[in-house]
Short mmCIF file of the C-alpha atoms (twelve columns), coordinates in Angstrom:
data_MODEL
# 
_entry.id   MODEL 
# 
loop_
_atom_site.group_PDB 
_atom_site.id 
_atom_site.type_symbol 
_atom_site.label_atom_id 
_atom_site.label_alt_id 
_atom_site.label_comp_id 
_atom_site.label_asym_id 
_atom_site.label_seq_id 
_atom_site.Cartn_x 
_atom_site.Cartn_y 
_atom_site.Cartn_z 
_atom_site.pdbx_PDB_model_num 
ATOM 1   C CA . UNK A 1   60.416 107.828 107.813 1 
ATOM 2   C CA . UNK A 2   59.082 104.147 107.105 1 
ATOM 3   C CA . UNK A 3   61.977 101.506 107.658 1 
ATOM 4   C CA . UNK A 4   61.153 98.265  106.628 1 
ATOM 5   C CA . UNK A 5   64.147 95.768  106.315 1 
ATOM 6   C CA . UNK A 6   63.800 95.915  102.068 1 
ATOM 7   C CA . UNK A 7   64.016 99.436  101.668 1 
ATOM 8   C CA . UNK A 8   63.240 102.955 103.414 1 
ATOM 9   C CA . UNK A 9   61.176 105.510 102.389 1 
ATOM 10  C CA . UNK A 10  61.621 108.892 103.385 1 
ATOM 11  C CA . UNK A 11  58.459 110.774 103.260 1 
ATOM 12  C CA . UNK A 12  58.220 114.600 101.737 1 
ATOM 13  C CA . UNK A 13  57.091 116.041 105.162 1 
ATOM 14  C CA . UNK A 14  59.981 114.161 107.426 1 
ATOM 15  C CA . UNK A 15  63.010 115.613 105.670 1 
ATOM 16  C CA . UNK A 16  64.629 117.541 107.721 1 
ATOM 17  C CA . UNK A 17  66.334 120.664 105.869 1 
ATOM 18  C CA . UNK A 18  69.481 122.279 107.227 1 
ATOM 19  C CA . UNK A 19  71.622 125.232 106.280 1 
ATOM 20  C CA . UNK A 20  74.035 124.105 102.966 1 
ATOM 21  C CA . UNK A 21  77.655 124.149 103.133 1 
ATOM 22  C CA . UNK A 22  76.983 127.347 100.693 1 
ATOM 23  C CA . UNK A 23  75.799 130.194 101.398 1 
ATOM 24  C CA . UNK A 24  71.927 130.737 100.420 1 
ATOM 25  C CA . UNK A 25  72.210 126.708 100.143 1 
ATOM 26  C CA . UNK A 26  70.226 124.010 102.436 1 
ATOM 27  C CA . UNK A 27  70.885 120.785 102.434 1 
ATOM 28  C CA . UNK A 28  68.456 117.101 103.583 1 
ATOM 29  C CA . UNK A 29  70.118 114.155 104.221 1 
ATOM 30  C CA . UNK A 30  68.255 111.068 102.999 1 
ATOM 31  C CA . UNK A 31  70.569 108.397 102.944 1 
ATOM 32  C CA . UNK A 32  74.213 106.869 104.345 1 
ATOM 33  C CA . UNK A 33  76.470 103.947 104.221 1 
ATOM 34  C CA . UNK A 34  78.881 104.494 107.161 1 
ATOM 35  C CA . UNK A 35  80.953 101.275 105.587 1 
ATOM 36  C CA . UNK A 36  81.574 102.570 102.494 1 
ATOM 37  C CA . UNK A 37  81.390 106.640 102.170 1 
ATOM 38  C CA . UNK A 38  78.088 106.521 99.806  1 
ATOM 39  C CA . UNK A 39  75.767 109.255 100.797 1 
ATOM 40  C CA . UNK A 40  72.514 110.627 99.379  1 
ATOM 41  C CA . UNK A 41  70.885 114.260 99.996  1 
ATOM 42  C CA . UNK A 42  69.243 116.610 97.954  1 
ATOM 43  C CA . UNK A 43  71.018 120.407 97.548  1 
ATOM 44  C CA . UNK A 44  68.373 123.503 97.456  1 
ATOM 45  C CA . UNK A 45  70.429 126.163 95.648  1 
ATOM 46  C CA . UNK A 46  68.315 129.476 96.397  1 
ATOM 47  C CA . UNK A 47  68.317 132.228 93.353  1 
ATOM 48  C CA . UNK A 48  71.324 133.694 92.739  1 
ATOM 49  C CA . UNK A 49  73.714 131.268 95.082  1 
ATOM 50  C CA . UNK A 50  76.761 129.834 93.751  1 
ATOM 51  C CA . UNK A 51  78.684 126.568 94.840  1 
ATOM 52  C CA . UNK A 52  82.633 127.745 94.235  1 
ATOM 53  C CA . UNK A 53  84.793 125.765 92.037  1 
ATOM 54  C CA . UNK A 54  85.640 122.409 93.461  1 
ATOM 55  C CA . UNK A 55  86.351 118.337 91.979  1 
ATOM 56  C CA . UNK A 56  85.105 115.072 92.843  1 
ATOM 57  C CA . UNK A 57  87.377 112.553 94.972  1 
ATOM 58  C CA . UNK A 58  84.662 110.270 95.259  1 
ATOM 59  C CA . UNK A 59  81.959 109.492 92.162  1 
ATOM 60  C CA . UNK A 60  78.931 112.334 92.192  1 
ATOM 61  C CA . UNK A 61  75.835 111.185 90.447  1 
ATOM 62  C CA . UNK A 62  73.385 114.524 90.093  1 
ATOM 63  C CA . UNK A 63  69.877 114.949 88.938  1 
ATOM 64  C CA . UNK A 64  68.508 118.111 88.303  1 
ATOM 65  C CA . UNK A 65  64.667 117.919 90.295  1 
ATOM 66  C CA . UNK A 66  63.602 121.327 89.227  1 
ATOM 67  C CA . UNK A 67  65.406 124.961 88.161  1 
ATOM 68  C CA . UNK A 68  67.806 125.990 85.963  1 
ATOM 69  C CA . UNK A 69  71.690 125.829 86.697  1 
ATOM 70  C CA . UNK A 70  75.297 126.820 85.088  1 
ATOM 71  C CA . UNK A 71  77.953 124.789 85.676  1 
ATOM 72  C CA . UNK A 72  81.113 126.391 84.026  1 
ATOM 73  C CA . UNK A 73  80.149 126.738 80.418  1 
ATOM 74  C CA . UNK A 74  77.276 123.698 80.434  1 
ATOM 75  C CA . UNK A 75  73.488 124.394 81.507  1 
ATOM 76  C CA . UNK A 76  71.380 121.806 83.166  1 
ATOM 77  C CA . UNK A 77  67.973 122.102 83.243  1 
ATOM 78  C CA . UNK A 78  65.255 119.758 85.435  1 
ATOM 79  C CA . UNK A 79  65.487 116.354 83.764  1 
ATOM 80  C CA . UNK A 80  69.292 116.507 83.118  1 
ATOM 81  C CA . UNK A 81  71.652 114.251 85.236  1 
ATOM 82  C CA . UNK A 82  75.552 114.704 85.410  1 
ATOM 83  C CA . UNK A 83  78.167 112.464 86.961  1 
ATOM 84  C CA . UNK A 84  81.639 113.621 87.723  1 
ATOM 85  C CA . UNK A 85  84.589 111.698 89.277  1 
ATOM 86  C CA . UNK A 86  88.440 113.201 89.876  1 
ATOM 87  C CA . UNK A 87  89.649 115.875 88.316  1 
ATOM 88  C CA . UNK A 88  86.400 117.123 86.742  1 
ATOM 89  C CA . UNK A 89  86.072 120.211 88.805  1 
ATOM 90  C CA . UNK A 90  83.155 123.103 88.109  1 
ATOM 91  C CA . UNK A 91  81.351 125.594 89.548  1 
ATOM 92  C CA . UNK A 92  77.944 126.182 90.088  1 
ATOM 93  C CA . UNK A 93  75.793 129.315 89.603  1 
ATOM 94  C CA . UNK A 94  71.693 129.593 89.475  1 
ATOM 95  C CA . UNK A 95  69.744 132.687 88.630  1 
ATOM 96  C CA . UNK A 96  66.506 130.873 89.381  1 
ATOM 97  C CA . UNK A 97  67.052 128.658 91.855  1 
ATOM 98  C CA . UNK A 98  67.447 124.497 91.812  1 
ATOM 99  C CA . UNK A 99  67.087 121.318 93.604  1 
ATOM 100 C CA . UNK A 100 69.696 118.725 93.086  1 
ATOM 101 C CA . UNK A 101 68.653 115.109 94.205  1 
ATOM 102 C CA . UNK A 102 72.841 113.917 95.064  1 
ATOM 103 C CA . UNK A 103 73.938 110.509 95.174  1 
ATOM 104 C CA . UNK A 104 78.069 110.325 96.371  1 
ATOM 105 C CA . UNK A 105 79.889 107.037 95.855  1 
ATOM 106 C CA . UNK A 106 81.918 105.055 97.668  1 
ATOM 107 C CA . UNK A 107 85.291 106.655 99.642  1 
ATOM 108 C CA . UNK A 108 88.251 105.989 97.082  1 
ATOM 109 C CA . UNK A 109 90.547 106.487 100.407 1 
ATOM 110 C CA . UNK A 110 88.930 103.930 102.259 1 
ATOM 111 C CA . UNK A 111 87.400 101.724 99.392  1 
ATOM 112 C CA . UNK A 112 88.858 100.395 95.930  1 
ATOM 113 C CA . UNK A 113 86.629 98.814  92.948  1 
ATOM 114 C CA . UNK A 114 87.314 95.237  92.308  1 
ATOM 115 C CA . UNK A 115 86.826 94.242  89.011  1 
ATOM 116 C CA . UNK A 116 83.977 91.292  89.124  1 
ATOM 117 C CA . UNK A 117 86.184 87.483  88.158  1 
ATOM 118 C CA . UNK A 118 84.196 85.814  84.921  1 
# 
């Protein structure tokens, strides 16, 4: 991992993969903002694994790196991004396999948006 006080770059071979909250999931942590809540990992989905039903309490911002997925009714394939906030709940469900890269938003318990003053 390269830390250099503009930005960080977390190299392909120093990710450190874990077990997922899910089973047949893993999980690498890449990124966090103790102050705020915001978080960014990537989610390995292995084929056939499912993510149960669940919503969003803080903002999720998803690419899809590589696979196929089904989230309720909607496909995503590699290219496709989603964002979901609240009360959008889904589920997730992969016959193939995928790699989300996850960015999570601030804490709405702990944080508010302020709208920016013209």
């Amino acid at each position: 991992m390269s830390k250099d006080p503009k930005h960080l770059i977390v190299k392909k071979e120093d990710m450190v993969w874990e077990e997922g909250m899910y089973e047949n999931t893993e999980m690498s942590y890449l990124w966090e903002e103790p102050e705020t809540g915001r978080l960014i990992f990537l989610v390995k989905c292995h084929p056939g694994s499912s993510i149960p039903f669940h919503n969003h309490p803080r903002r999720e911002v998803a690419f899809l790196v590589e696979g196929e997925v089904r989230l309720n009714n909607d496909i995503m394939k590699a290219g496709d991004f989603l964002t979901a906030v609240g009360d959008e709940a889904h589920d997730v469900y992969t016959e193939t396999g995928c790699t989300f890269f996850i960015y999570i938003d601030y804490n709405t318990e702990k944080h508010t948006l302020t709208p920016i003053k013209n």
